Amino acid sequence: MNLSRSTMRSLTSADLQPTLLNKKPILLLNSLILPIRTFVRYVIADALPGAAGRLPTEIWLKIIEFIEAEDGKHEAVQPTSIVPSNGGVMLHCRVVALDFGTWDNRAEVEAAEQWLQSPHTYDQQCESEEEIIFGAKDTNKTYAISFPTALASSGASVSALRAPDCLFTAITVPDVISWLQNGRCWVCDGDRDICPGCTGGKAQEFDAFMGCGEALACPLCMGLDFMDEDKKFLQKYYWDKPPRAEAAARNARLLARWTELGYLED
């Protein structure tokens, strides 16, 4: 299972099933702006008496959009319990410190991405403790995140009162590098691309080797699937200039990926 193209998405109330607690996936939490977003949602829901009347609901929703545009602070968390709360459910998570090593090759990246989706299942499948090469150490820090499921008295819709877009699931290795490790990448040294023929053996470890003189998307911080697609393009036009439309499409894919991983502003 290779997920490193990009599958990260916001966790929704539909994800709050028993399987979430069984798998205990690694989730990504933007914790710096969580309290602010939570406060705004409570105001909209009239949880703070009289507060919502001071501004129209539409203005509060615009405030949420503005807050969600901030970079914030990201932490790795694991779900621990799901409990009913007033007007919805509460997801309790523990903050964890991830131990991945350096991801020396393609096989380790693919194994890490399986582990990220279901650490408990992955560890159970290992025949010995020596095979467990990834870890999530408890930091004794927790968060409780509310997922509204009822209409507010102010008339705001359930979709408007959803849990703020600050908790993400389907995390991949590129997401970990970007959001939790400040973009540090030992393969490309932060360039986000490599010369696939001049890496001193690095490219071969990720099936990224090909002729020199090209800027290939980094297999580690940009993602294995993304690199594979980019490599096919560069191989196809290694001796010939690509059509303008196809070159433009490739540039658009690169820009979109950089933006998606937070390396470029929207």
PDB file of C-alpha atoms in Angstrom, residues 4 22 33 47 50 54 72 74 94 98 110 121 160 167 173 181 207 233 252 259 265:
ATOM      1  CA  SER A   4       2.472   9.017  -0.563  1.00  0.00           C
ATOM      2  CA  ASN A  22      -9.026   0.000  16.829  1.00  0.00           C
ATOM      3  CA  ILE A  33      -5.556  27.673  16.336  1.00  0.00           C
ATOM      4  CA  ALA A  47     -23.098  28.344  23.827  1.00  0.00           C
ATOM      5  CA  GLY A  50     -25.919  36.704  23.964  1.00  0.00           C
ATOM      6  CA  ARG A  54     -23.332  40.910  18.474  1.00  0.00           C
ATOM      7  CA  GLY A  72      -0.568  27.238  13.011  1.00  0.00           C
ATOM      8  CA  HIS A  74       1.115  20.905  13.965  1.00  0.00           C
ATOM      9  CA  ARG A  94      -3.104  11.921  22.893  1.00  0.00           C
ATOM     10  CA  LEU A  98       7.004   9.859  16.306  1.00  0.00           C
ATOM     11  CA  GLU A 110       5.989   2.158   2.125  1.00  0.00           C
ATOM     12  CA  THR A 121      -2.461  -3.544  13.073  1.00  0.00           C
ATOM     13  CA  ALA A 160     -21.125  25.382   9.158  1.00  0.00           C
ATOM     14  CA  LEU A 167      -7.495  17.606  12.403  1.00  0.00           C
ATOM     15  CA  VAL A 173       5.480  10.436   4.898  1.00  0.00           C
ATOM     16  CA  GLN A 181       9.756  18.037  10.601  1.00  0.00           C
ATOM     17  CA  ASP A 207      13.729   3.537  -7.796  1.00  0.00           C
ATOM     18  CA  PHE A 233       7.337  12.272 -17.901  1.00  0.00           C
ATOM     19  CA  ALA A 252       1.116  22.956 -12.676  1.00  0.00           C
ATOM     20  CA  THR A 259       1.288  24.244  -2.258  1.00  0.00           C
ATOM     21  CA  GLU A 265       1.374  29.970  -0.418  1.00  0.00           C
TER      22      GLU A 265
END
